[in-house]
Short mmCIF file of C-alpha atoms in Angstrom, two decimals:
data_model
loop_
_atom_site.label_atom_id
_atom_site.label_comp_id
_atom_site.label_asym_id
_atom_site.label_seq_id
_atom_site.Cartn_x
_atom_site.Cartn_y
_atom_site.Cartn_z
CA MET A 1 -11.22 -13.42 -11.47
CA HIS A 2 -10.59 -16.84 -10.45
CA ILE A 3 -6.89 -18.08 -10.93
CA GLN A 4 -6.54 -21.69 -11.39
CA ILE A 5 -3.37 -24.02 -12.00
CA VAL A 6 -3.83 -26.82 -14.44
CA GLU A 7 -2.25 -29.97 -14.13
CA ASN A 8 -0.65 -30.12 -17.66
CA ARG A 9 -0.15 -28.14 -20.65
CA ALA A 10 -3.16 -29.72 -22.52
CA GLY A 11 -5.36 -28.06 -19.60
CA LEU A 12 -4.40 -24.62 -21.21
CA GLU A 13 -6.42 -25.32 -24.08
CA GLN A 14 -9.61 -24.22 -22.32
CA GLY A 15 -8.63 -20.65 -22.73
CA VAL A 16 -7.35 -18.09 -25.07
CA ARG A 17 -3.43 -18.34 -24.88
CA LEU A 18 -2.13 -15.19 -23.48
CA LEU A 19 1.62 -14.34 -25.15
CA PHE A 20 3.79 -11.70 -24.01
CA LEU A 21 6.41 -10.69 -26.82
CA PRO A 22 9.06 -7.93 -26.32
CA GLU A 23 10.08 -6.15 -29.73
CA GLY A 24 12.00 -8.36 -32.18
CA ARG A 25 10.45 -11.61 -31.13
CA GLU A 26 8.46 -13.01 -33.92
CA LEU A 27 4.76 -14.02 -32.62
CA GLU A 28 4.59 -16.99 -35.14
CA ALA A 29 7.77 -18.49 -33.64
CA GLU A 30 6.06 -18.45 -30.22
CA TRP A 31 3.26 -20.34 -31.39
CA PRO A 32 3.47 -21.64 -34.80
CA GLY A 33 0.50 -22.13 -37.05
CA LEU A 34 -1.25 -18.82 -36.17
CA THR A 35 -3.20 -16.84 -38.88
CA GLY A 36 -2.38 -13.04 -38.92
CA ALA A 37 0.92 -13.43 -36.94
CA GLN A 38 3.10 -11.49 -39.29
CA GLY A 39 4.32 -8.00 -38.62
CA PHE A 40 3.34 -8.13 -34.71
CA SER A 41 5.60 -5.21 -33.52
CA GLY A 42 5.76 -6.07 -29.85
CA LYS A 43 5.85 -2.32 -28.66
CA ALA A 44 4.46 -1.65 -25.46
CA GLY A 45 0.58 -1.40 -25.33
CA ARG A 46 0.10 -3.18 -28.67
CA VAL A 47 -2.23 -6.07 -28.86
CA ARG A 48 -3.49 -8.72 -31.36
CA LEU A 49 -6.08 -11.48 -31.20
CA VAL A 50 -5.00 -14.15 -33.71
CA ALA A 51 -6.26 -17.90 -34.53
CA GLY A 52 -4.79 -20.90 -35.48
CA SER A 53 -5.09 -24.63 -35.63
CA ARG A 54 -4.16 -24.89 -31.87
CA GLY A 55 -6.81 -22.22 -30.91
CA MET A 56 -7.01 -18.45 -30.12
CA ALA A 57 -4.10 -16.40 -28.83
CA LEU A 58 -3.97 -12.89 -27.61
CA ALA A 59 -0.40 -11.12 -28.33
CA VAL A 60 0.57 -8.21 -25.95
CA GLY A 61 3.54 -6.01 -26.55
CA LEU A 62 6.28 -5.65 -23.80
CA GLY A 63 8.32 -3.16 -25.65
CA ASP A 64 12.19 -2.77 -25.79
CA ALA A 65 13.68 -6.17 -24.58
CA GLU A 66 16.75 -4.25 -23.24
CA LYS A 67 14.52 -1.94 -21.17
CA LEU A 68 12.08 -4.70 -19.94
CA ASP A 69 11.51 -4.95 -16.22
CA MET A 70 8.53 -5.91 -13.74
CA ASP A 71 6.91 -2.40 -14.20
CA CYS A 72 6.58 -2.99 -18.05
CA PHE A 73 5.46 -6.58 -17.34
CA ARG A 74 2.60 -5.27 -14.91
CA ALA A 75 1.34 -2.75 -17.50
CA ALA A 76 1.45 -5.52 -20.13
CA VAL A 77 -0.58 -7.57 -17.74
CA GLY A 78 -3.23 -4.72 -17.18
CA THR A 79 -3.50 -4.20 -21.07
CA ALA A 80 -4.00 -7.93 -21.41
CA MET A 81 -6.84 -7.99 -18.86
CA ARG A 82 -8.58 -4.82 -20.38
CA THR A 83 -8.29 -6.15 -24.04
CA ALA A 84 -9.61 -9.62 -22.68
CA ALA A 85 -12.58 -7.82 -21.32
CA SER A 86 -13.17 -5.62 -24.44
CA GLN A 87 -13.04 -8.79 -26.64
CA GLU A 88 -15.38 -10.69 -24.17
CA ILE A 89 -12.85 -13.52 -23.61
CA GLU A 90 -13.84 -15.33 -20.71
CA THR A 91 -10.74 -17.51 -20.18
CA LEU A 92 -7.18 -16.89 -20.43
CA SER A 93 -4.42 -19.16 -20.30
CA VAL A 94 -0.69 -18.82 -19.60
CA ASP A 95 2.13 -21.17 -20.20
CA GLY A 96 4.88 -20.67 -17.47
CA GLU A 97 7.89 -21.64 -19.97
CA GLN A 98 6.82 -18.87 -22.20
CA ILE A 99 6.78 -16.52 -19.26
CA ALA A 100 10.22 -18.04 -18.15
CA SER A 101 11.69 -17.13 -21.46
CA LEU A 102 11.25 -13.45 -20.95
CA PRO A 103 14.28 -11.56 -19.75
CA LEU A 104 12.65 -10.76 -16.40
CA GLU A 105 14.06 -11.08 -12.91
CA GLY A 106 12.17 -12.26 -9.91
CA ASP A 107 8.99 -14.40 -10.19
CA PRO A 108 7.15 -13.47 -13.11
CA LEU A 109 4.15 -15.93 -12.59
CA ALA A 110 3.73 -14.96 -9.13
CA GLU A 111 3.87 -11.21 -10.36
CA LEU A 112 1.50 -12.10 -13.00
CA SER A 113 -1.04 -13.48 -10.56
CA ILE A 114 -0.84 -10.26 -8.40
CA ALA A 115 -1.04 -7.96 -11.53
CA ALA A 116 -3.88 -9.67 -13.02
CA THR A 117 -5.78 -9.62 -9.75
CA LEU A 118 -5.26 -6.00 -9.14
CA ALA A 119 -6.07 -5.15 -12.83
CA ALA A 120 -9.48 -6.82 -12.21
CA TYR A 121 -10.15 -4.73 -8.95
CA ARG A 122 -13.49 -2.62 -9.12
CA PHE A 123 -14.99 -0.85 -6.13
CA VAL A 124 -18.86 -1.23 -6.53
CA ALA A 125 -19.73 -1.62 -3.01
CA PHE A 126 -22.19 1.24 -3.25
CA LYS A 127 -23.53 0.71 -6.62
CA SER A 128 -27.38 -0.26 -6.86
CA GLU A 129 -26.29 -1.96 -10.25
CA PRO A 130 -22.73 -3.10 -10.34
CA GLY A 131 -22.68 -3.90 -13.77
CA GLU A 132 -20.67 -6.63 -15.48
CA GLU A 133 -17.18 -7.66 -14.51
CA ASP A 134 -14.80 -5.83 -16.98
CA CYS A 135 -12.04 -8.73 -16.72
CA PRO A 136 -11.76 -12.28 -17.85
CA ALA A 137 -13.66 -15.08 -15.42
CA SER A 138 -10.72 -16.98 -15.05
CA LEU A 139 -6.97 -17.24 -15.68
CA LEU A 140 -5.37 -20.71 -16.17
CA LEU A 141 -1.78 -21.13 -15.13
CA TRP A 142 0.78 -23.95 -16.04
CA SER A 143 4.45 -24.61 -15.40
CA PRO A 144 6.52 -27.70 -14.81
CA GLU A 145 7.61 -26.09 -11.54
CA GLN A 146 6.47 -28.02 -8.74
CA ASP A 147 6.20 -25.20 -6.21
CA LEU A 148 4.12 -23.01 -8.20
CA PRO A 149 0.88 -23.58 -6.32
CA GLY A 150 2.49 -22.17 -3.15
CA ARG A 151 4.05 -19.33 -4.96
CA VAL A 152 0.67 -18.36 -6.54
CA ASP A 153 -1.05 -18.65 -3.15
CA LYS A 154 1.25 -16.46 -1.37
CA ALA A 155 0.93 -13.88 -4.35
CA LEU A 156 -2.96 -13.96 -4.10
CA ALA A 157 -2.62 -13.41 -0.35
CA VAL A 158 -0.69 -10.15 -1.23
CA ALA A 159 -3.11 -9.07 -3.92
CA SER A 160 -5.95 -9.51 -1.43
CA GLY A 161 -4.22 -7.35 0.95
CA VAL A 162 -3.99 -4.65 -1.41
CA ARG A 163 -7.41 -5.03 -2.42
CA LEU A 164 -8.54 -4.77 0.99
CA ALA A 165 -6.53 -1.32 1.55
CA ARG A 166 -7.98 -0.07 -1.84
CA ASP A 167 -11.51 -0.99 -0.59
CA LEU A 168 -10.90 0.76 2.81
CA VAL A 169 -9.71 3.91 0.96
CA ASN A 170 -12.41 4.02 -1.53
CA THR A 171 -15.11 3.66 1.03
CA PRO A 172 -16.94 6.74 2.10
CA ALA A 173 -15.90 8.57 5.31
CA ASN A 174 -19.46 7.75 6.79
CA ALA A 175 -18.97 4.22 6.29
CA ALA A 176 -15.28 4.03 7.24
CA THR A 177 -15.15 5.37 10.59
CA PRO A 178 -12.67 4.76 13.15
CA GLU A 179 -14.91 2.10 14.66
CA ASP A 180 -15.40 0.66 11.13
CA LEU A 181 -11.70 0.31 11.02
CA ALA A 182 -11.45 -1.22 14.25
CA ARG A 183 -14.25 -3.67 13.05
CA THR A 184 -12.01 -4.54 10.37
CA ALA A 185 -9.06 -5.24 12.78
CA ARG A 186 -11.36 -7.46 14.93
CA GLU A 187 -12.51 -9.50 12.00
CA LEU A 188 -8.78 -10.13 10.93
CA GLY A 189 -7.86 -11.19 14.47
CA ALA A 190 -10.90 -13.45 14.75
CA GLU A 191 -9.99 -15.12 11.31
CA PHE A 192 -6.23 -15.25 11.65
CA GLY A 193 -5.52 -15.33 15.26
CA PHE A 194 -4.10 -11.94 15.77
CA LYS A 195 -4.27 -9.99 18.95
CA VAL A 196 -6.42 -6.99 18.58
CA ASP A 197 -6.88 -4.24 21.10
CA VAL A 198 -8.82 -1.15 20.54
CA PHE A 199 -8.99 1.92 22.71
CA GLY A 200 -11.65 4.68 22.78
CA PRO A 201 -11.12 8.26 23.32
CA ARG A 202 -11.23 8.32 26.95
CA GLU A 203 -8.46 5.49 27.11
CA ILE A 204 -6.43 7.52 24.72
CA GLU A 205 -6.60 10.40 26.80
CA ASP A 206 -5.88 8.34 29.92
CA MET A 207 -2.55 7.20 28.30
CA GLY A 208 -1.34 10.70 27.78
CA MET A 209 -1.71 10.93 24.24
CA GLY A 210 -2.54 14.76 24.03
CA CYS A 211 -1.44 15.30 20.49
CA PHE A 212 -3.65 12.35 19.25
CA ALA A 213 -6.67 13.85 21.63
CA SER A 214 -6.17 17.29 20.18
CA VAL A 215 -7.03 16.23 16.73
CA PHE A 216 -10.36 14.16 17.71
CA ARG A 217 -11.95 16.70 20.21
CA GLY A 218 -13.89 18.45 17.35
CA SER A 219 -15.41 15.37 16.14
CA ASP A 220 -18.75 13.50 17.49
CA THR A 221 -17.62 10.30 15.82
CA PRO A 222 -15.56 8.52 18.45
CA ALA A 223 -11.62 7.92 17.80
CA ARG A 224 -10.05 4.67 18.09
CA PHE A 225 -6.43 3.59 18.73
CA ILE A 226 -6.05 0.11 17.15
CA VAL A 227 -3.11 -2.19 18.11
CA LEU A 228 -2.69 -5.31 15.98
CA ASP A 229 -0.08 -7.97 17.09
CA SER A 230 0.69 -10.92 14.83
CA ASP A 231 2.37 -13.05 17.67
CA PRO A 232 2.45 -11.69 21.08
CA GLU A 233 4.22 -14.62 22.50
CA ASP A 234 7.22 -14.22 20.40
CA SER A 235 9.71 -12.79 22.57
CA ARG A 236 12.00 -11.22 20.08
CA PRO A 237 12.07 -7.47 19.32
CA PRO A 238 8.92 -7.04 16.79
CA LEU A 239 8.78 -5.19 13.46
CA VAL A 240 6.24 -2.05 14.34
CA PHE A 241 4.31 -0.31 11.71
CA ALA A 242 2.23 2.76 12.47
CA GLY A 243 -0.25 4.14 10.07
CA LYS A 244 -1.95 7.39 9.95
CA GLY A 245 -5.74 6.80 9.93
CA VAL A 246 -7.50 9.98 9.55
CA THR A 247 -10.82 8.78 8.32
CA PHE A 248 -11.81 12.37 7.11
CA ASP A 249 -9.92 15.54 7.08
CA THR A 250 -11.32 18.64 6.82
CA GLY A 251 -8.41 20.38 8.17
CA GLY A 252 -10.28 21.33 11.42
CA ILE A 253 -10.41 24.97 12.44
CA SER A 254 -7.62 25.31 9.63
CA LEU A 255 -10.26 24.57 7.28
CA LYS A 256 -9.15 23.22 3.69
CA PRO A 257 -10.61 24.56 0.47
CA SER A 258 -13.35 22.84 -0.56
CA ALA A 259 -12.12 21.56 -4.05
CA LYS A 260 -11.43 17.93 -4.04
CA MET A 261 -12.08 17.73 -0.27
CA HIS A 262 -14.00 14.52 -0.82
CA GLU A 263 -10.88 12.91 -1.40
CA MET A 264 -9.84 13.34 2.14
CA LYS A 265 -11.76 10.17 2.96
CA GLY A 266 -8.50 8.58 1.63
CA ASP A 267 -6.48 10.29 4.51
CA MET A 268 -6.27 6.93 6.26
CA ALA A 269 -4.51 5.03 3.55
CA GLY A 270 -1.48 4.59 5.90
CA ALA A 271 -3.77 2.66 8.32
CA ALA A 272 -5.39 1.00 5.47
CA ALA A 273 -2.10 -0.26 4.20
CA ILE A 274 -1.25 -1.95 7.59
CA LEU A 275 -4.82 -3.49 7.61
CA GLY A 276 -4.01 -4.83 4.15
CA LEU A 277 -0.59 -6.29 5.36
CA PHE A 278 -2.17 -8.22 8.00
CA LYS A 279 -4.78 -9.76 5.86
CA ALA A 280 -1.89 -10.93 3.51
CA MET A 281 0.04 -12.16 6.26
CA GLY A 282 -3.08 -14.21 7.75
CA LEU A 283 -4.00 -15.54 4.24
CA ALA A 284 -0.51 -16.57 3.74
CA GLY A 285 0.03 -18.05 7.21
CA ARG A 286 3.08 -15.90 7.46
CA ARG A 287 4.43 -16.16 11.07
CA GLY A 288 8.24 -15.93 10.47
CA ARG A 289 8.47 -12.64 12.35
CA ARG A 290 6.27 -10.86 14.85
CA VAL A 291 4.77 -7.67 13.43
CA VAL A 292 2.69 -5.07 15.47
CA GLY A 293 0.52 -2.49 13.87
CA LEU A 294 -0.48 0.81 15.35
CA LEU A 295 -3.25 2.75 13.93
CA PRO A 296 -4.46 6.11 15.45
CA CYS A 297 -7.81 6.70 13.61
CA THR A 298 -10.14 9.69 14.09
CA GLU A 299 -11.75 12.43 11.79
CA ASN A 300 -10.25 15.80 11.73
CA VAL A 301 -13.34 18.32 11.77
CA PRO A 302 -14.08 21.55 12.99
CA GLY A 303 -16.57 21.98 16.12
CA SER A 304 -17.32 23.89 19.40
CA ARG A 305 -14.66 21.76 21.32
CA ALA A 306 -11.88 21.65 18.65
CA THR A 307 -8.63 22.49 18.92
CA LYS A 308 -7.66 26.19 17.95
CA PRO A 309 -4.51 27.39 16.41
CA GLY A 310 -2.33 28.44 19.23
CA ASP A 311 -3.42 25.78 21.57
CA VAL A 312 -0.63 23.80 23.39
CA VAL A 313 -0.94 19.92 23.98
CA THR A 314 1.23 17.41 25.82
CA ALA A 315 2.45 14.19 23.89
CA MET A 316 2.69 10.79 25.57
CA ASN A 317 6.61 11.32 26.00
CA GLY A 318 6.08 14.64 27.89
CA LYS A 319 6.90 16.96 24.99
CA THR A 320 4.66 20.09 24.56
CA VAL A 321 3.47 20.95 21.17
CA GLU A 322 2.34 24.47 20.01
CA ILE A 323 -0.33 23.63 17.26
CA LEU A 324 -0.35 26.49 14.75
CA ASN A 325 -2.21 24.75 11.96
CA THR A 326 -4.69 21.90 12.79
CA ASP A 327 -4.60 21.06 9.25
CA ALA A 328 -1.09 19.37 10.07
CA GLU A 329 -2.95 16.71 12.21
CA GLY A 330 -1.58 13.46 10.79
CA ARG A 331 2.03 14.35 12.53
CA LEU A 332 0.01 14.67 15.78
CA ILE A 333 -1.76 11.39 15.88
CA LEU A 334 1.33 9.65 14.70
CA ALA A 335 3.51 11.37 17.50
CA ASP A 336 1.64 9.52 19.99
CA ALA A 337 1.38 6.27 18.20
CA LEU A 338 5.58 6.52 17.93
CA CYS A 339 5.74 7.22 21.43
CA TYR A 340 3.15 4.03 22.33
CA ALA A 341 5.67 1.95 20.28
CA ALA A 342 8.42 2.13 23.00
CA ARG A 343 6.91 -0.63 24.94
CA PHE A 344 7.47 -3.19 22.32
CA GLN A 345 11.16 -2.24 22.10
CA PRO A 346 11.03 -2.68 18.51
CA GLU A 347 13.90 -3.81 16.06
CA ILE A 348 12.45 -1.17 13.47
CA LEU A 349 9.67 1.19 13.72
CA VAL A 350 8.13 2.51 10.30
CA ASP A 351 5.30 4.77 9.86
CA LEU A 352 3.47 5.43 6.70
CA ALA A 353 1.13 8.35 5.99
CA THR A 354 -0.57 10.55 3.48
CA LEU A 355 1.25 13.38 5.43
CA THR A 356 1.88 16.45 3.36
CA GLY A 357 0.71 18.06 0.33
CA ALA A 358 4.27 19.23 -0.12
CA CYS A 359 5.36 15.94 -0.88
CA LEU A 360 3.12 15.91 -3.97
CA ILE A 361 4.66 19.19 -5.05
CA ALA A 362 8.24 17.64 -4.52
CA LEU A 363 7.66 14.27 -6.02
CA GLY A 364 4.55 14.09 -7.96
CA THR A 365 1.87 11.21 -7.80
CA LYS A 366 4.02 8.41 -8.63
CA VAL A 367 6.86 8.33 -6.04
CA ALA A 368 6.65 8.22 -1.95
CA ALA A 369 9.18 9.96 0.23
CA VAL A 370 11.42 7.96 2.72
CA PHE A 371 13.22 9.26 5.62
CA SER A 372 15.33 7.00 7.64
CA THR A 373 17.63 7.10 10.42
CA THR A 374 19.85 4.40 9.18
CA GLU A 375 21.12 3.66 5.53
CA GLU A 376 20.26 0.08 6.12
CA LEU A 377 16.53 0.52 6.68
CA ASP A 378 16.39 3.07 3.89
CA LEU A 379 17.99 0.76 1.32
CA ARG A 380 15.82 -2.21 2.44
CA ILE A 381 12.54 0.01 1.86
CA ARG A 382 13.72 1.21 -1.40
CA GLU A 383 14.95 -2.14 -2.71
CA GLY A 384 11.53 -3.98 -1.64
CA GLY A 385 9.46 -1.11 -3.10
CA SER A 386 11.19 -1.26 -6.46
CA ARG A 387 10.78 -5.04 -6.65
CA THR A 388 6.95 -4.52 -6.31
CA GLY A 389 6.35 -1.18 -8.29
CA GLU A 390 6.17 1.03 -5.25
CA ARG A 391 8.74 3.59 -5.61
CA PHE A 392 10.58 5.80 -2.96
CA TRP A 393 12.90 8.65 -3.09
CA PRO A 394 15.41 9.31 -0.13
CA MET A 395 14.86 12.63 1.74
CA PRO A 396 17.14 14.28 4.32
CA LEU A 397 16.88 14.58 8.12
CA TRP A 398 19.59 17.34 8.57
CA VAL A 399 19.70 18.73 11.95
CA GLU A 400 19.41 22.42 10.71
CA TYR A 401 15.92 21.79 9.47
CA GLY A 402 14.69 20.97 12.94
CA LYS A 403 15.56 24.59 14.20
CA PRO A 404 12.45 26.22 12.74
CA LEU A 405 10.17 23.53 14.55
CA LYS A 406 11.14 25.25 18.02
CA SER A 407 8.46 26.96 19.66
CA ASP A 408 8.53 30.28 21.63
CA VAL A 409 5.94 28.85 24.11
CA ALA A 410 6.21 25.04 23.91
CA ASP A 411 8.91 22.58 23.09
CA LEU A 412 7.72 22.28 19.48
CA LYS A 413 5.47 23.71 17.00
CA ASN A 414 3.54 21.27 14.51
CA ILE A 415 4.61 23.30 11.21
CA ALA A 416 7.40 25.45 10.13
CA ALA A 417 8.01 27.23 6.93
CA ARG A 418 6.21 26.43 3.71
CA GLU A 419 9.35 25.47 1.94
CA GLY A 420 10.47 21.98 2.76
CA GLY A 421 7.44 21.17 4.47
CA THR A 422 7.73 17.54 3.85
CA ILE A 423 11.07 17.49 5.82
CA PHE A 424 9.74 19.47 8.57
CA ALA A 425 6.97 17.01 9.11
CA ALA A 426 9.39 14.13 9.22
CA LEU A 427 11.83 15.79 11.64
CA PHE A 428 8.67 16.62 13.88
CA LEU A 429 8.05 13.02 13.96
CA LYS A 430 11.63 11.94 14.75
CA SER A 431 11.20 13.98 17.89
CA PHE A 432 8.82 11.07 19.24
CA VAL A 433 10.67 8.24 18.01
CA PRO A 434 11.90 6.07 20.99
CA ALA A 435 15.67 6.38 21.73
CA GLY A 436 17.88 3.86 19.82
CA VAL A 437 15.16 2.53 17.53
CA ASP A 438 15.91 2.27 13.87
CA TRP A 439 12.98 4.42 12.27
CA ALA A 440 11.73 5.20 8.93
CA HIS A 441 8.96 7.72 7.88
CA LEU A 442 7.08 7.02 4.58
CA ASP A 443 5.13 10.07 3.12
CA ILE A 444 2.89 8.04 0.66
CA ALA A 445 0.45 11.34 -0.19
CA GLY A 446 1.20 11.03 -3.75
CA PRO A 447 0.92 7.32 -4.91
CA ALA A 448 -1.98 6.38 -2.36
CA TRP A 449 -4.37 7.85 -4.61
CA THR A 450 -4.64 7.91 -8.44
CA ASP A 451 -7.04 9.63 -10.96
CA GLU A 452 -5.70 7.29 -13.70
CA ASP A 453 -7.73 4.35 -15.24
CA ALA A 454 -4.79 2.35 -16.60
CA SER A 455 -2.34 -0.40 -16.13
CA ILE A 456 -3.48 -2.35 -12.89
CA PHE A 457 -5.04 0.81 -11.60
CA ARG A 458 -8.47 2.17 -11.24
CA PRO A 459 -9.39 5.64 -10.06
CA GLY A 460 -9.35 5.90 -6.27
CA GLY A 461 -7.00 4.16 -3.73
CA THR A 462 -4.06 2.17 -4.82
CA GLY A 463 -3.23 0.14 -1.82
CA PHE A 464 0.31 1.65 -2.12
CA GLY A 465 2.53 0.46 0.91
CA VAL A 466 1.03 -3.09 1.42
CA ARG A 467 3.71 -4.69 -0.94
CA THR A 468 6.60 -2.67 0.51
CA LEU A 469 5.89 -3.68 3.98
CA TRP A 470 5.39 -7.33 3.00
CA GLU A 471 8.97 -7.24 1.30
CA LEU A 472 10.43 -5.34 4.38
CA ILE A 473 9.40 -8.18 6.52
CA GLY A 474 11.07 -10.69 4.31
CA PHE A 475 14.56 -8.86 5.27
CA TYR A 476 13.91 -9.65 8.86
CA GLU A 477 12.62 -13.23 8.98
CA ASP A 478 14.84 -16.11 9.93
#
């Protein structure tokens, strides 16, 4: 779908006017002269296509005005896109002054641009016959605000980053190998001037990343450790983001059940989010703060050389780990990535990963968990996420939860009790965070994937995390 800003309100007449109405607001008052406008309730999810002397209009309900927020607005935009497609509407148009009259905080027109772009998303890369687009071909915007083009361009850059993350998560594991992710990183580097370093299995082992190496030993598909740097010449402490990149997770020797194992192609959603972030930064020309992305990428499969339960390995910081469950592999590859981050002396260090099934049990599929060593970082992540529809719930890092992670034969073991598994995983990672660095761990196991076909989502990867990281950068820019 193409989003275009028209020069004047008359340009909107080329499309069907899109009107968003909360309950209690009269449709006819919004656009006088419409036929069949009477009685439109404005309830969430309700739509009506009406005509008048000034053209056609598509009315979309927002629900109770007192409860209206950006989440409701995004859902309404998704409803509008799907309805327009079902009515074979080629072009929609939006009057910025009508949107500005809604009781919404933030930048509704920019959010509309993002939501419409994401609602139009389809993954058809492997379809021999992709079929017709099920969204309008174009969306026209007008507003008297002079800075609208820049705001929309930035919004579309963010949406493109989210779409890239969705594409990577949805791509089958045989076409999204660690090297494929490295290729994506190199392409971003070439297009936008980022520095990109890619390390192979031998180099990973030579750096002393024994935890990371323990995961990739069973696979014939070579692992990659990808480092992206937005501005290596910037001498200030960077913001460092580490993303789990397990391109397919069978569980290794601790084999997973076969049901829904195909979804484990999405176990690299953390790495995908960071790649999506870098694409958004590149498209928007965002250079206000140096950002470093660390992506440990590998398969986790059984094989004759695979790590066995009970094996002991040594991490990059010298700590030894007894591996009791090879399906707790994400924390192992992230452990070495967190150690590697020390060389950058980061201002903050944030990792994100589809780390634990226990997080799904605790919080469901709509919310991610956030663990943080500082209240400030925790609040910034949650505030930024809330603005973009990516929700986080704070979880504890209490000292007593670390005791069950002590091993009889090594410094640590990679699992503890089943109860509280998400907390144990976070505390395991905390053991590898460089001293004195503000750190947060985001367990995105629930919202990184959806089975729903509603609002701005399609079944598959959601691109969760891209927008939260984008907002987080904003807190640290000059």
